[in-house]
Structure formats: structure tokens, C-alpha cells
Coordinates of C-alpha atoms and ligand atoms in Angstrom, one line a residue:
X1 CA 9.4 -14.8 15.9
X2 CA 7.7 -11.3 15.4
X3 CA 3.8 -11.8 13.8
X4 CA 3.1 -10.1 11.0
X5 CA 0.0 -7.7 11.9
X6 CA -1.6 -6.4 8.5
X7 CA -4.1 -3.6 9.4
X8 CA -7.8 -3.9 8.1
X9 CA -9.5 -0.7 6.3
X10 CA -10.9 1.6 8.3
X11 CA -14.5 0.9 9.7
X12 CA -17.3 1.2 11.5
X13 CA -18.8 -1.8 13.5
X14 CA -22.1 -1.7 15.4
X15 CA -22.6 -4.6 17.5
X16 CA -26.2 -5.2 18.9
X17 CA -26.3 -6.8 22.1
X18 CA -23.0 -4.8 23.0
X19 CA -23.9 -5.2 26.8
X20 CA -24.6 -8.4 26.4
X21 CA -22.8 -11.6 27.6
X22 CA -20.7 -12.3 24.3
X23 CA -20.0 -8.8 23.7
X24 CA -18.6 -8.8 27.2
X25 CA -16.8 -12.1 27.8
X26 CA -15.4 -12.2 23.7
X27 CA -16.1 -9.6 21.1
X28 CA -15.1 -6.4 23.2
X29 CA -11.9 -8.0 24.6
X30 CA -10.8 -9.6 21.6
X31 CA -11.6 -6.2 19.5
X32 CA -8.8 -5.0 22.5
X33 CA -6.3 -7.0 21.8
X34 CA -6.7 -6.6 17.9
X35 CA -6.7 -2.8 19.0
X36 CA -3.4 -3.2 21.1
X37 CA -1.4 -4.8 18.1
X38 CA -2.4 -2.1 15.6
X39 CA -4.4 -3.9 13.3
X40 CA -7.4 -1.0 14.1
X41 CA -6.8 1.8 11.9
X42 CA -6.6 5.0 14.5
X43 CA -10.1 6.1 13.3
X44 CA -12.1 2.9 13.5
X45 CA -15.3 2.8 15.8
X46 CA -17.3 0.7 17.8
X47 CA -20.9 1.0 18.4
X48 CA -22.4 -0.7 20.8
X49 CA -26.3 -1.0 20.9
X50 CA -28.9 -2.4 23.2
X51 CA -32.3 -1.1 24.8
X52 CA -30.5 -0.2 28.2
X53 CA -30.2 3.4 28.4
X54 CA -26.6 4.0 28.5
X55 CA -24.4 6.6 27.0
X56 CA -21.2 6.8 25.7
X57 CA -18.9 7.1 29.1
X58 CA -21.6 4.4 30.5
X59 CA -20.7 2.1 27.5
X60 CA -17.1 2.4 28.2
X61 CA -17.2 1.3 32.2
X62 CA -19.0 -1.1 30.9
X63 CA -16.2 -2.6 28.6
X64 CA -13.3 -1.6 30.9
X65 CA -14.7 -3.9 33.4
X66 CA -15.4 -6.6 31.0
X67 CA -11.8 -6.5 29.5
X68 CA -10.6 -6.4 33.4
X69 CA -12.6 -9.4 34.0
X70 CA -12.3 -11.3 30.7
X71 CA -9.3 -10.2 29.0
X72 CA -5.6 -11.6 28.7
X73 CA -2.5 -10.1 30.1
X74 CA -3.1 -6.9 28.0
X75 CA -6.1 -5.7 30.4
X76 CA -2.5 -4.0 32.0
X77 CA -1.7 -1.5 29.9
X78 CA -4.5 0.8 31.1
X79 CA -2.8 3.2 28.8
X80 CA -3.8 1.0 25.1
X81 CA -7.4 0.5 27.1
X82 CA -7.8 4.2 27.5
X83 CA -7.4 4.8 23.9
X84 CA -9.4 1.9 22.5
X85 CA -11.9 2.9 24.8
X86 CA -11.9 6.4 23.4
X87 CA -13.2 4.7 19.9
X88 CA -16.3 3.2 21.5
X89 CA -20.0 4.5 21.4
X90 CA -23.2 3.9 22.2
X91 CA -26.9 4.2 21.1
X92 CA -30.3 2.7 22.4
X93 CA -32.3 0.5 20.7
X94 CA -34.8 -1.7 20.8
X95 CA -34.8 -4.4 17.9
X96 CA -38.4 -4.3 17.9
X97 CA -38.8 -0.5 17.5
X98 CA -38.2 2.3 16.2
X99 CA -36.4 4.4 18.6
X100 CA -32.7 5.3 18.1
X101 CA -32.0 3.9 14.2
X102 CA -32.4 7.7 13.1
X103 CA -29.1 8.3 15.6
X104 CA -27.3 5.6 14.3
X105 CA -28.1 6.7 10.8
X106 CA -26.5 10.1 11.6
X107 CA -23.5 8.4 13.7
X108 CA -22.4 5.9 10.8
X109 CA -19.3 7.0 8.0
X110 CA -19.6 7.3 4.6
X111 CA -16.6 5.6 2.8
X112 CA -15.4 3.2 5.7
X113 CA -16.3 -0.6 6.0
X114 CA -19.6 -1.0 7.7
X115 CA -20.2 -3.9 9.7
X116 CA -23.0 -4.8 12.3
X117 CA -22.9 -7.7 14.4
X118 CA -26.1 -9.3 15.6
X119 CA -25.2 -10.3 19.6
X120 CA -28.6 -10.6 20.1
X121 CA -31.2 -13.9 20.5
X122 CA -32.0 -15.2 17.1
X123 CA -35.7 -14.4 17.4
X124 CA -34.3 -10.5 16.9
X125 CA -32.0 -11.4 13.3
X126 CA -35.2 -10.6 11.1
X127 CA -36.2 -7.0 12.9
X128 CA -32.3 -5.5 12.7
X129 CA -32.3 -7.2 9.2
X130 CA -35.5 -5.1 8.2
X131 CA -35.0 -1.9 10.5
X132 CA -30.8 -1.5 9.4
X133 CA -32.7 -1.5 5.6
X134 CA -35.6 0.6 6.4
X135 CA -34.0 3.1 8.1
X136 CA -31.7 3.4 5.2
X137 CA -28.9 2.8 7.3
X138 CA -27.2 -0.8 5.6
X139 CA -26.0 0.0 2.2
X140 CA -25.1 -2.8 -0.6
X141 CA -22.0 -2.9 0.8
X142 CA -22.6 -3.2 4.8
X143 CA -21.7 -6.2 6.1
X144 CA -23.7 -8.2 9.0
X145 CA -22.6 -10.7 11.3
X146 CA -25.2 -13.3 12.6
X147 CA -24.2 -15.7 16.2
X148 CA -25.7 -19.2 15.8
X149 CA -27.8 -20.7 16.6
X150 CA -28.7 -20.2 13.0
X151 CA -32.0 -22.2 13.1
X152 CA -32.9 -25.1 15.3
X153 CA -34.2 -27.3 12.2
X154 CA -34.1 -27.5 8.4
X155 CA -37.7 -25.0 8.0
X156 CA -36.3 -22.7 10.4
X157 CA -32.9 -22.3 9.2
X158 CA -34.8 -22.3 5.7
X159 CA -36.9 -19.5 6.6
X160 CA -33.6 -17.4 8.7
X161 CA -32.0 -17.8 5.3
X162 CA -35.0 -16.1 3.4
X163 CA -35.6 -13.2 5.7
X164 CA -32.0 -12.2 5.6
X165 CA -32.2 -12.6 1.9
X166 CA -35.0 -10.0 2.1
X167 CA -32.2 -7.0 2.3
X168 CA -28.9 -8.5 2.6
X169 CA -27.0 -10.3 -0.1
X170 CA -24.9 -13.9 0.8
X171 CA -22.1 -11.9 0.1
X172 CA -22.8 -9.4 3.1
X173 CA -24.0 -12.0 5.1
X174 CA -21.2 -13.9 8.3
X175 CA -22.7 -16.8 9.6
X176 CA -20.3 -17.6 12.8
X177 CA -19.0 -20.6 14.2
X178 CA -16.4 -19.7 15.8
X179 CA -14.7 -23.1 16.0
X180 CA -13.8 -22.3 12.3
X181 CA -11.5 -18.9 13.5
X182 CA -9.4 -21.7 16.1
X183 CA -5.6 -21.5 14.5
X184 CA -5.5 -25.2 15.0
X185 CA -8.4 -25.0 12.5
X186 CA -7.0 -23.7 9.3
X187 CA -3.6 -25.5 10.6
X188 CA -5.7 -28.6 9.8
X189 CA -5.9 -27.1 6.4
X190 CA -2.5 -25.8 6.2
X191 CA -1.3 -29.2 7.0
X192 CA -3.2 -30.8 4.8
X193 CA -2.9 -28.7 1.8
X194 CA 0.7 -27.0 2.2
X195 CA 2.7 -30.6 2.9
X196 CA 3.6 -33.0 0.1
X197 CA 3.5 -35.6 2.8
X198 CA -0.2 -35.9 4.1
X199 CA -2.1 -35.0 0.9
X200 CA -1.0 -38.9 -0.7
X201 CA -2.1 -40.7 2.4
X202 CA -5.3 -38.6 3.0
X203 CA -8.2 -41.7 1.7
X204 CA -9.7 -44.8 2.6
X205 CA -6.6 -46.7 1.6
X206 CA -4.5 -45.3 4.4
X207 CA -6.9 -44.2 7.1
X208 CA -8.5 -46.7 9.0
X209 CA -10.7 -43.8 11.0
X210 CA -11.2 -40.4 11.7
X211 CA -12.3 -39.3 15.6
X212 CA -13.4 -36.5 16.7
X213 CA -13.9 -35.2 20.3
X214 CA -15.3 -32.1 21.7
X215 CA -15.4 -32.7 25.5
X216 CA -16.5 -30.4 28.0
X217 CA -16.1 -30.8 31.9
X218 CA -19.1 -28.0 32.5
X219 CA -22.7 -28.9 32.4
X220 CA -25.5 -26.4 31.2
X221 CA -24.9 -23.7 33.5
X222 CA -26.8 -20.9 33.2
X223 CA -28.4 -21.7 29.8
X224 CA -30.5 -24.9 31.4
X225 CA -33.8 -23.5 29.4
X226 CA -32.0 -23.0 26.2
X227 CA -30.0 -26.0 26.1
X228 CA -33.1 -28.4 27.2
X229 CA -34.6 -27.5 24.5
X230 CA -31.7 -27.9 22.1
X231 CA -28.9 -30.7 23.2
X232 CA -26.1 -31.6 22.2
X233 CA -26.8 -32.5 18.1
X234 CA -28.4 -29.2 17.9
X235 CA -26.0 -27.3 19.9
X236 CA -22.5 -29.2 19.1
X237 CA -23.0 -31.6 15.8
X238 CA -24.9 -29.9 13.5
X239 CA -22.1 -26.9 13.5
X240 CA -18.9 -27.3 14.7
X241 CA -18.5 -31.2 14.3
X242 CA -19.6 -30.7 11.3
X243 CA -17.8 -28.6 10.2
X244 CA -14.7 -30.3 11.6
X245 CA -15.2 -33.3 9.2
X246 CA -16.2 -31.4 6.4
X247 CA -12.4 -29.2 7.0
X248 CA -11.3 -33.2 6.8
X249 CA -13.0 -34.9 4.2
X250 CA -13.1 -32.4 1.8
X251 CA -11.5 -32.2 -1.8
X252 CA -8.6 -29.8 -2.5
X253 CA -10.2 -26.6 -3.7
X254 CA -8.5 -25.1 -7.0
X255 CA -8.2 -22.2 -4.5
X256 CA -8.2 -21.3 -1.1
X257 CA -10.8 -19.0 -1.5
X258 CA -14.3 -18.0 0.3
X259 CA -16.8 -19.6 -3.0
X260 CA -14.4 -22.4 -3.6
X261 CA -13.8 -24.0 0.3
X262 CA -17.3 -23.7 1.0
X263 CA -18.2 -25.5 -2.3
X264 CA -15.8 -28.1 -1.1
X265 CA -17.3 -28.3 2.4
X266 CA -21.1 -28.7 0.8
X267 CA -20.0 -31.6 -0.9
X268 CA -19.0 -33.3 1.9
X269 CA -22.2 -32.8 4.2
X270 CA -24.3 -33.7 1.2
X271 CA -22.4 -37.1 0.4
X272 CA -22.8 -38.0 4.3
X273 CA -24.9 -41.2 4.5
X274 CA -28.0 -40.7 6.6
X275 CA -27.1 -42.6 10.3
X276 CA -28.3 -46.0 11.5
X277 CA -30.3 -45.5 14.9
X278 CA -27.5 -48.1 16.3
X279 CA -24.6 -45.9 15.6
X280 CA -26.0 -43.2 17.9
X281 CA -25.5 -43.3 21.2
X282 CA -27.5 -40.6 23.3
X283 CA -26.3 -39.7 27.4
X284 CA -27.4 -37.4 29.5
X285 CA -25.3 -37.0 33.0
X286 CA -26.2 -38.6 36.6
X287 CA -26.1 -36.6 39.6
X288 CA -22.5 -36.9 41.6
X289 CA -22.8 -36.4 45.2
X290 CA -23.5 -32.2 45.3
X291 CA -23.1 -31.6 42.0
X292 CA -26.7 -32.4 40.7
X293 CA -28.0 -34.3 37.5
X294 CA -28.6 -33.2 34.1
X295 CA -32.1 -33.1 34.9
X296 CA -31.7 -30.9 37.9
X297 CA -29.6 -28.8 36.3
X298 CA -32.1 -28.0 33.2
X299 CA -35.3 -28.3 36.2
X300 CA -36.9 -30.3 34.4
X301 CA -37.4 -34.0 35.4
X302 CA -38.6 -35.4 32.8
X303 CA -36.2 -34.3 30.2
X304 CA -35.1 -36.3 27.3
X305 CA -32.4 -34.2 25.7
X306 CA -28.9 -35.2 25.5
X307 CA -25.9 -33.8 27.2
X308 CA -23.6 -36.0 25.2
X309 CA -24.0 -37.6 21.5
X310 CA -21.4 -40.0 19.8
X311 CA -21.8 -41.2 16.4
X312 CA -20.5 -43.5 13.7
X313 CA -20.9 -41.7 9.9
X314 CA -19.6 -42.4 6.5
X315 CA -18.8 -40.0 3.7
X316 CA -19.9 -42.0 0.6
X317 CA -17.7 -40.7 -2.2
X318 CA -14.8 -42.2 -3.2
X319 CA -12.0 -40.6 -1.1
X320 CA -14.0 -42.1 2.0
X321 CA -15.6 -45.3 1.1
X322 CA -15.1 -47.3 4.2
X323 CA -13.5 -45.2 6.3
X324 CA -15.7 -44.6 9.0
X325 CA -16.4 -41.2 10.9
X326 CA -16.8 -41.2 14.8
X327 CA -17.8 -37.9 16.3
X328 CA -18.2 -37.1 20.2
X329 CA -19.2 -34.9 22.6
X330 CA -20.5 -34.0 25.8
X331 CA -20.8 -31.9 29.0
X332 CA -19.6 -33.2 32.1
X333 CA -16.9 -35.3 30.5
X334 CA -13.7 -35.6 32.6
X335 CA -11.9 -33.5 30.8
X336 CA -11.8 -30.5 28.2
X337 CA -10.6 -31.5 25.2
X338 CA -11.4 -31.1 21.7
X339 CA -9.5 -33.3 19.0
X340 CA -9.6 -34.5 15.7
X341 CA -7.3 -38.0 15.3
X342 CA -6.7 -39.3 12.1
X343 CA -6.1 -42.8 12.2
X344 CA -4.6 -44.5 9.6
X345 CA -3.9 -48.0 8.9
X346 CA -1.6 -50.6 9.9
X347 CA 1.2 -51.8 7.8
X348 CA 0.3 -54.7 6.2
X349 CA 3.2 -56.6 6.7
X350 CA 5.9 -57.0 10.1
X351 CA 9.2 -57.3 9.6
X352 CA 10.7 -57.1 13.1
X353 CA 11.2 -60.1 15.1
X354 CA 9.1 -60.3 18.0
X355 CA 7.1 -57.3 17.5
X356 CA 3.7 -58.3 17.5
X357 CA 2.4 -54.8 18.5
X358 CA -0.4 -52.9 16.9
X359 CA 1.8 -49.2 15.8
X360 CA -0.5 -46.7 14.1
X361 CA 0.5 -43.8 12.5
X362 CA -2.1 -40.7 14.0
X363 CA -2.2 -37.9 13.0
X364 CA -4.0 -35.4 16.2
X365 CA -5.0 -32.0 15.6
X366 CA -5.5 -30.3 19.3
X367 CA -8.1 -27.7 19.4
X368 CA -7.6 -27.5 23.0
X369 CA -5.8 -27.7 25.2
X370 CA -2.5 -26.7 24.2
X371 CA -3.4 -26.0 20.6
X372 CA -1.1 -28.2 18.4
X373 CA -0.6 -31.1 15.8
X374 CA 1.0 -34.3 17.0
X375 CA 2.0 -36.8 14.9
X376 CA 2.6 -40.8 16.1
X377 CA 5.3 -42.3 14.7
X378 CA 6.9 -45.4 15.3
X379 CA 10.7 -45.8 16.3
X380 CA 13.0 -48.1 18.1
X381 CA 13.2 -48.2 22.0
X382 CA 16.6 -46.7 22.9
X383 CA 19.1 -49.0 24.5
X384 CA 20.8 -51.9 23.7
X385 CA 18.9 -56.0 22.8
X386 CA 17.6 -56.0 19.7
X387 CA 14.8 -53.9 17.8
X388 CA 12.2 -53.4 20.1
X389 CA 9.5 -50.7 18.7
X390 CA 7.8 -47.8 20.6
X391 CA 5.1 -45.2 19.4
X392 CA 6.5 -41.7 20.3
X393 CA 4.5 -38.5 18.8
X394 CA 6.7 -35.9 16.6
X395 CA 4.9 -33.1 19.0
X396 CA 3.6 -29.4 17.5
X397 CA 2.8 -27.7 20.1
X398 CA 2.2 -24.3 18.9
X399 CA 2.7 -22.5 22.5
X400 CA 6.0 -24.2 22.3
X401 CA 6.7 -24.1 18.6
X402 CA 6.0 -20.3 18.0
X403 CA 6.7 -18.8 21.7
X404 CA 4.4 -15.7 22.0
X405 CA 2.7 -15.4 18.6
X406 CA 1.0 -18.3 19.3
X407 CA -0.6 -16.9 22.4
X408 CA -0.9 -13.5 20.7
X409 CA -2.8 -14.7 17.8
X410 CA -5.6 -17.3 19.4
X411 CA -8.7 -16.1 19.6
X412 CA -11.3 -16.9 17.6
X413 CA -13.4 -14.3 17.3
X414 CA -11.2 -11.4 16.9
X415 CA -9.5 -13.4 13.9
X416 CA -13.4 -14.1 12.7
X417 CA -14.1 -10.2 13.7
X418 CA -11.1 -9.1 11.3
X419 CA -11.8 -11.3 8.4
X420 CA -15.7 -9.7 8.5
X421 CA -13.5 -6.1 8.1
X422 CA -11.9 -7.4 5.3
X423 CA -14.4 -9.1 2.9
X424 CA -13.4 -12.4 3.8
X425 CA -15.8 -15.0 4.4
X426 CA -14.0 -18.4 3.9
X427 CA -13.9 -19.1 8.0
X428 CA -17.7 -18.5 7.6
X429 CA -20.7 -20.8 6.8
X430 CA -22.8 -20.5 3.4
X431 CA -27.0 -20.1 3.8
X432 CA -26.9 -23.6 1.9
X433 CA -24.4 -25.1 4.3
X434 CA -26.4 -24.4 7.0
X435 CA -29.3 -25.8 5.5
X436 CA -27.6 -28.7 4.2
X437 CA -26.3 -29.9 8.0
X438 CA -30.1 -29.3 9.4
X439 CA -31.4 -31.8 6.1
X440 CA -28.5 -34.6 8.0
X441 CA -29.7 -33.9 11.2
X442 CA -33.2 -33.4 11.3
X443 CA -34.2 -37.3 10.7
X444 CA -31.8 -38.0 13.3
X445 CA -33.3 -35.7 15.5
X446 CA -36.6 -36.7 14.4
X447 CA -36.3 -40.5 15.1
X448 CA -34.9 -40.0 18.6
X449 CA -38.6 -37.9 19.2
X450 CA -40.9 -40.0 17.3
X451 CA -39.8 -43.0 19.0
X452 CA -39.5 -41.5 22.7
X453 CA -35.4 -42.1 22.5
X454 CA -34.4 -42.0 26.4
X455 CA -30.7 -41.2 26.6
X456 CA -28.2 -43.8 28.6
X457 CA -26.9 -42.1 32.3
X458 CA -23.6 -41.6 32.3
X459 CA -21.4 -40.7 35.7
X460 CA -19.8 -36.9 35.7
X461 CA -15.9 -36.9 35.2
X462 CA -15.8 -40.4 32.6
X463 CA -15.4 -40.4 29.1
X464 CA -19.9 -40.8 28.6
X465 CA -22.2 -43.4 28.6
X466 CA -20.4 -47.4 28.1
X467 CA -22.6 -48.1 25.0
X468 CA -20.3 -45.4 23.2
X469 CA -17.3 -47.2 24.1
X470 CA -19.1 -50.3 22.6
X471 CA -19.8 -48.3 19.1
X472 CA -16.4 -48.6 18.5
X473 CA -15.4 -51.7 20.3
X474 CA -17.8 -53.4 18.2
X475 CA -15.5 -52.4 15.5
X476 CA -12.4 -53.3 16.7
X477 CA -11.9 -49.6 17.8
X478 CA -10.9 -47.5 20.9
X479 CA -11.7 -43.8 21.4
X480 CA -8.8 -42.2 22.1
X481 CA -8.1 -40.9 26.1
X482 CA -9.8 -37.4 26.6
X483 CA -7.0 -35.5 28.3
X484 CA -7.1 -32.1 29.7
Ligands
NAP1 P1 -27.3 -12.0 26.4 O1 -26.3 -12.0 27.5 O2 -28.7 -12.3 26.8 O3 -27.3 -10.6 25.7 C1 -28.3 -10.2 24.8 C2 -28.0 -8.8 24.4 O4 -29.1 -8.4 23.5 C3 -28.0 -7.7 25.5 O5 -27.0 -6.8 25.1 C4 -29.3 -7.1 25.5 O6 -29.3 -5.8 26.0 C5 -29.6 -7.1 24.0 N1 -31.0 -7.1 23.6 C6 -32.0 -7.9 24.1 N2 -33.2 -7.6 23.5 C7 -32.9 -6.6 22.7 C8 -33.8 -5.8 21.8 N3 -35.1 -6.0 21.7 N4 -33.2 -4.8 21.1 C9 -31.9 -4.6 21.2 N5 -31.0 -5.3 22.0 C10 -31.6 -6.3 22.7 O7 -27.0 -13.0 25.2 P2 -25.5 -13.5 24.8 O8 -25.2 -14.7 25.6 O9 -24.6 -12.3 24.7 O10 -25.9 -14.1 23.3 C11 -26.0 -13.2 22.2 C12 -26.1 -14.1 20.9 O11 -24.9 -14.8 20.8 C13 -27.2 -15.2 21.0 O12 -27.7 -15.4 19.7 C14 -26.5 -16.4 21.5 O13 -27.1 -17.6 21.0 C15 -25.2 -16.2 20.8 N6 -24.1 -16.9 21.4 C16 -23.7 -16.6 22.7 C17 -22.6 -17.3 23.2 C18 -22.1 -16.9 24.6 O14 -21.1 -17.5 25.0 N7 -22.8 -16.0 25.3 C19 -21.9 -18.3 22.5 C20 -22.3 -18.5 21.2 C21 -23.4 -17.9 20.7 P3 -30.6 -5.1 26.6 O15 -31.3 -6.0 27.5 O16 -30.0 -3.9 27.2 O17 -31.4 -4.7 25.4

């Protein structure tokens, strides 16, 4: 199967923090590989910008080393490299002043798409904001890209929103999470939406339960100060579960169209039910012979943050009544996974002899590994003695479904990258979607601090702490096996 690439418009895109870690490990070799299939018009730029005093050919080492180190199979044709390499520049500057915007001013295009991605701590969003306008350099129609995290509670994503409203418009304004640029992620939707099949089935009369994982087999690494002080309802829950159920609990929109999903997706955070303290459970990981503790890792001994979350939520509309929610995930979990299952109910009535097994219809979406959609169905065990049933899954596997497209076409962020070119923000969150997870996840967040919560120790390598295998056993529930 040969993918249709459509090229973007022509454009300009200045990322700040072009040195940094992102830039390096994501952005730059995913703007490569977009490069490499032709989707870059021939004249398209890249700017890269940071304080370190580097010039053009000091910028371009820089990202033929990170594409040797972090790209894909195409880091070997040095040829493609050279040229994409030829369309990258760089300037210095420092967020906080005022050197090097009046070079950038003079470097940018008139008449292409502007775009300027903000690789940088959050702490620096409100200075490019007010310098890119200042210096007269954003016009009505630039476009700017802001990482997450986008706040770390409801009055400071409140007051993100406001400063970026100062000189940028919603329209001009890409929140990321990348989660939302997975293929397997608007699969979910392209399931959903462009199948007579699922559509029918898709409320509390059919599905018993919706799961979903995120499980990591790395701890903190590196970002021990910054995680500490976040965990994993700031870090993972508030955005990418998030928006995982909304993507599953949402209404049809009339269209699939930027104003129209993300109407869809509001509704959803805003009908979720505040949660009961004892359909939280908290973990933090134990120390396994060398590899050390959670605490260790973060230094600090005393820490109270969680390295794993799972929680049971409701969606109170009518599409969800009584279907209950369970999200997951964790560091240090023994394995990488990240899954959505929808679970729905049994038949009401046996009609085989003898078969006095529990078969479920699930429905699994695969984030990772293997990206793919795996249905469960239930058929009869082959061979002769009578009509003895087995679960088998109808399996989607899109590395095996689509042969190299599927590999070509994966990352996240170039896809999220290309629909910023184009004037496309469905894949990207709303100011009052943002706002309207921290308003769920503050009291949650809250409780746990006003009442001293002290997460449960869980051992490196399992599934997390026991008590979250009780929140569902106490429902008659299992969490499905993390694989990978
Ligand atoms: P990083 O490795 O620390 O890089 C920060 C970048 O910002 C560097 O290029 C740095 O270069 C530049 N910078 C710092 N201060 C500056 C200033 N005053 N003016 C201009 N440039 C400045 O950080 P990162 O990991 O790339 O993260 C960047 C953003 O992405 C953060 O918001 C982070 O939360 C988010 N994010 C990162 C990841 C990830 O995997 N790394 C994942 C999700 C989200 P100079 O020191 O030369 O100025």
C-alpha cells in the first residue's frame, strides 16, 4: 500500500528550545522524516532558537547528531539529511530579553505560514508570548505551539490561559498532548465513527466497563525534581487519560471538525462525577535490589507523590450511566503498555450445553506496543465433541495490516507538527478543556494533601500496588494483563 503524502503550505517554524531535549529526541527527527517523504514544500524553514550561542552550521551538527542518535532507519540516507539540514537556522535568544528578536524579525517570510513552537519550561510561555508581539514579529495569523505541562492546577492553568490570550487568539493557539497525534488515537475515532457496527453497542446497555492503562517500566529518570513535585495525576491523568476517555465517551460530533470534537470532548470532562477518596488508589515504587526506590530516585525521603494512580470514575449522562471508568498508570510497572479495553457485557442468556464460561466481547485499542485494534470474539474450539467455546481476538495489528505505512506514518509529533502547518487544531486541546480537567482534578489532588495521603509501596516489575487490584475485584472486575 503506497501512503498518500499531501504537502503542507510553505512555512516558517521557529522552535524555542531548538537545542533542547525535545527538539532533539522528537521535533527535529520527526520534522526529518516529514522532510524525507515530501510533505515540506522545498522552501520551508526551521529556526531554531535558544540562549546558546550557536550559528547556523553549529545548529545543523547539532541536529545531524540528534537524528543519528534519535531517528529511524532514515538517519541513512545522509543524502535527504544534507538537504533538510540545508533548511535549518539559527538565532540566540534569551526568553527573558531582548537580544536577537530584531534578527528573527528580519529572518521571518512574509506570505508563508508562521509557526513558533515553545520547547522551552513553561515559566518562559508568557515572555515569548509578549516578546514574539512586541517585537512585532507574530502577526494575527502566526501560529504558536505550547508543550505541557499547561499548568500544574486550575489558577495556574487559569492564568497560562489569560497571558496567552494577551496577544494570541484560541485559534493561533496548539496546546500539545501528544498522545492525541498516536494513529491508534484517531483509529479509536475512526472505528467508532466510520463502522455501522460499534456505534449501536457503544452505551451503558452493552458495556459493562471501560479500562484504561498507561504503563511504564522506567521510573523518573532524569526529571526526579520535576516529577516529585508533580506525580502521576498531574503528569499522566489530567492530560492524556483524560483525554483517552473523553475520545471514548464522547457524543458523535455533527462533524469531525476542530470546534465541534473539542465541544464533544468538554462535555464529557464536565459530566465526570467528582471521585470518592476509596476509588483512588495511590503507589509509589519500593526499592528492588540495585535499582533504588521511588524516594531515592526523586532524593527526597520523605516524598509523598505518586508514581502510579488507578481510579474508578463515572460519566453521568445518559450514554454512561453505570458504566464505570477505570484508569491506570504508573512507572516501574512490568511492562510498557498503554491500552484502552472496552468491555462490554455478557449475553444474558447461554444456550450451549455445558458452557458455563464467562465470554466477553472486548474491544482493545493498543497504543503501544504494536499499535493496533483487537477485537475478542467468541467461537467454537476446533475439533471434533460437541460445541465447546473459546475467546479468540479478530487481531488489527497495524504493522501487520498496513506493512510499511504503518511504520512510516507513527509518530506523533510530526503528524501534531503538520496539522499546526495546516490550520488544524482538532488533535489539540481547547484553553477551556484544559481548565476544565484541572476543576476534576484539583479536589482530588487537594484531598490527598489536606489529609496527608501516603501512597501504598508497590514492588518494581508487577502490575502496582494490591489495593488496585482490589478496586476492581470489589466489583467483580479484573484489570486486564499489562503486556509488553
Ligand atoms: P530542556 O532539555 O531543558 O531544553 C530547554 C530548552 O530551552 C533548551 O534548548 C534551552 O537552551 C532553552 N532555553 C532555556 N532557557 C531559555 C531562555 N531563557 N530563552 C531561550 N531559550 C531557553 O527541556 P525539554 O525536555 O526539551 O522540554 C521542553 C519543554 O517540553 C518543557 O516545557 C517540557 O515540559 C516539555 N516536554 C518535554 C518532554 C521531553 O520528553 N523532553 C516531553 C513532554 C513535554 P539554552 O540553555 O541554550 O537556552
Amino acid at each position: 500500500m503506497v501512503s498518500r503524502v499531501i504537502p503542507v503550505d510553505d512555512f516558517d517554524l521557529v522552535i524555542f528550545g531548538g537545542t533542547g531535549d525535545l527538539a532533539r529526541r522528537k521535533i527535529l527527527p520527526g520534522l526529518f522524516r516529514r522532510f524525507r517523504t515530501g510533505q515540506m514544500p522545498a522552501d520551508s524553514r526551521i529556526i531554531g532558537a535558544a540562549r546558546s550561542e550557536l550559528d547556523d552550521a553549529g545548529f545543523r551538527d547539532l541536529v545531524r547528531e540528534a537524528v543519528e542518535e534519535f531517528g529511524g532507519e532514515e538517519k541513512s540516507d545522509t543524502q535527504m539529511l544534507d538537504q533538510f539540514l540545508e533548511r535549518l537556522h539559527y538565532i540566540a535568544i534569551d526568553a527573558t530579553g531582548e537580544d536577537g528578536w530584531a534578527a528573527l524579525r528580519d529572518l521571518m517570510r512574509d506570505g508563508v505560514v508562521q509557526a513558533f513552537y515553545f520547547s522551552v519550561a513553561p515559566s518562559l510561555f508568557g515572555d515569548l508570548a509578549e516578546r514574539l508581539h512586541d517585537h512585532g514579529i507574530a502577526t494575527p495569523d502566526s501560529r504558536i505551539v505550547v508543550e505541557k505541562p499547561f499548568g500544574r492546577d486550575l489558577a495556574s492553568a487559569q492564568a497560562l490561559n489569560a497571558t496567552l490570550a494577551e496577544h494570541f487568539d484560541e485559534r493561533q493557539i496548539y496546546r500539545i498532548d501528544h498522545y492525541l497525534g498516536k494513529e491508534t488515537v484517531q483509529n479509536l475515532m475512526a472505528v467508532r465513527f466510520g463502522n455501522v457496527l460499534f456505534e449501536p453497542l457503544w452505551n451503558s446497555h452493552y458495556v459493562d466497563h471501560v479500562q484504561i492503562t498507561v504503563a511504564e517500566t522506567v521510573g523518573v529518570g532524569g526529571r526526579g525534581s520535576y516529577y516529585d513535585k508533580s506525580g502521576a495525576m498531574r503528569d499522566m491523568v489530567q492530560n492524556h487519560l483524560m483525554q483517552l476517555l473523553c475520545l471514548i465517551a464522547m457524543e458523535p460530533p455533527s462533524v469531525f471538525g476542530a470546534n465541534e470534537v473539542r465541544d464533544e470532548k468538554l462535555k464529557v470532562i464536565r459530566a465526570l462525577q467528582p471521585v470518592e477518596s476509596h476509588h483512588i488508589v495511590r503507589g509509589q515504587y519500593e526499592a528492588d535490589g540495585e535499582s533504588p526506590s521511588y524516594r531515592a530516585d526523586v532524593e527526597n525521603q520523605r516524598s509523598f507523590t505518586e508514581s502510579f494512580v488507578a481510579m474508578k470514575c463515572h460519566v453521568s449522562n445518559w450514554r454512561w450511566a453505570d458504566t464505570p471508568f477505570y484508569l491506570r498508570t504508573g512507572k516501574k510497572l512490568k511492562g510498557r503498555a498503554s491500552e484502552i479495553a472496552v468491555v462490554f457485557k455478557d449475553l444474558g442468556h447461554k444456550m450451549f450445553e455445558g458452557d458455563t464460561a464467562r465470554h466477553r466481547n472486548i474491544l482493545a485499542i493498543r497504543l503501544q506496543p504494536n499499535e493496533g485494534i483487537d477485537l475478542q470474539v467468541t467461537i467454537k474450539e476446533p475439533g471434533p465433541g460437541g460445541m465447546r467455546l473459546i475467546d479468540v481476538p479478530l487481531d488489527m495489528t497495524f504493522a501487520d495490516a498496513l506493512g510499511e505505512d504503518a511504520e512510516s506514518a507513527t509518530d506523533a509529533y510530526e503528524r501534531l507538527i503538520m496539522d499546526v502547518i495546516r490550520g488544524n487544531q482538532t488533535l489539540f486541546m481547547r484553553g477551556d478543556e484544559v481548565e476544565a480537567a484541572w476543576a476534576w482534578t484539583d479536589p482530588i489532588i487537594e484531598g490527598w494533601e489536606a489529609r496527608n495521603d501516603v501512597p501504598k509501596l508497590y514492588d518494581q516489575g508487577s502490575a502496582g500496588p494490591e489495593d488496585s487490584m482490589m478496586l476492581m475485584h470489589r466489583d467483580g472486575r479484573r484489570w486486564r494483563e499489562i503486556k509488553g
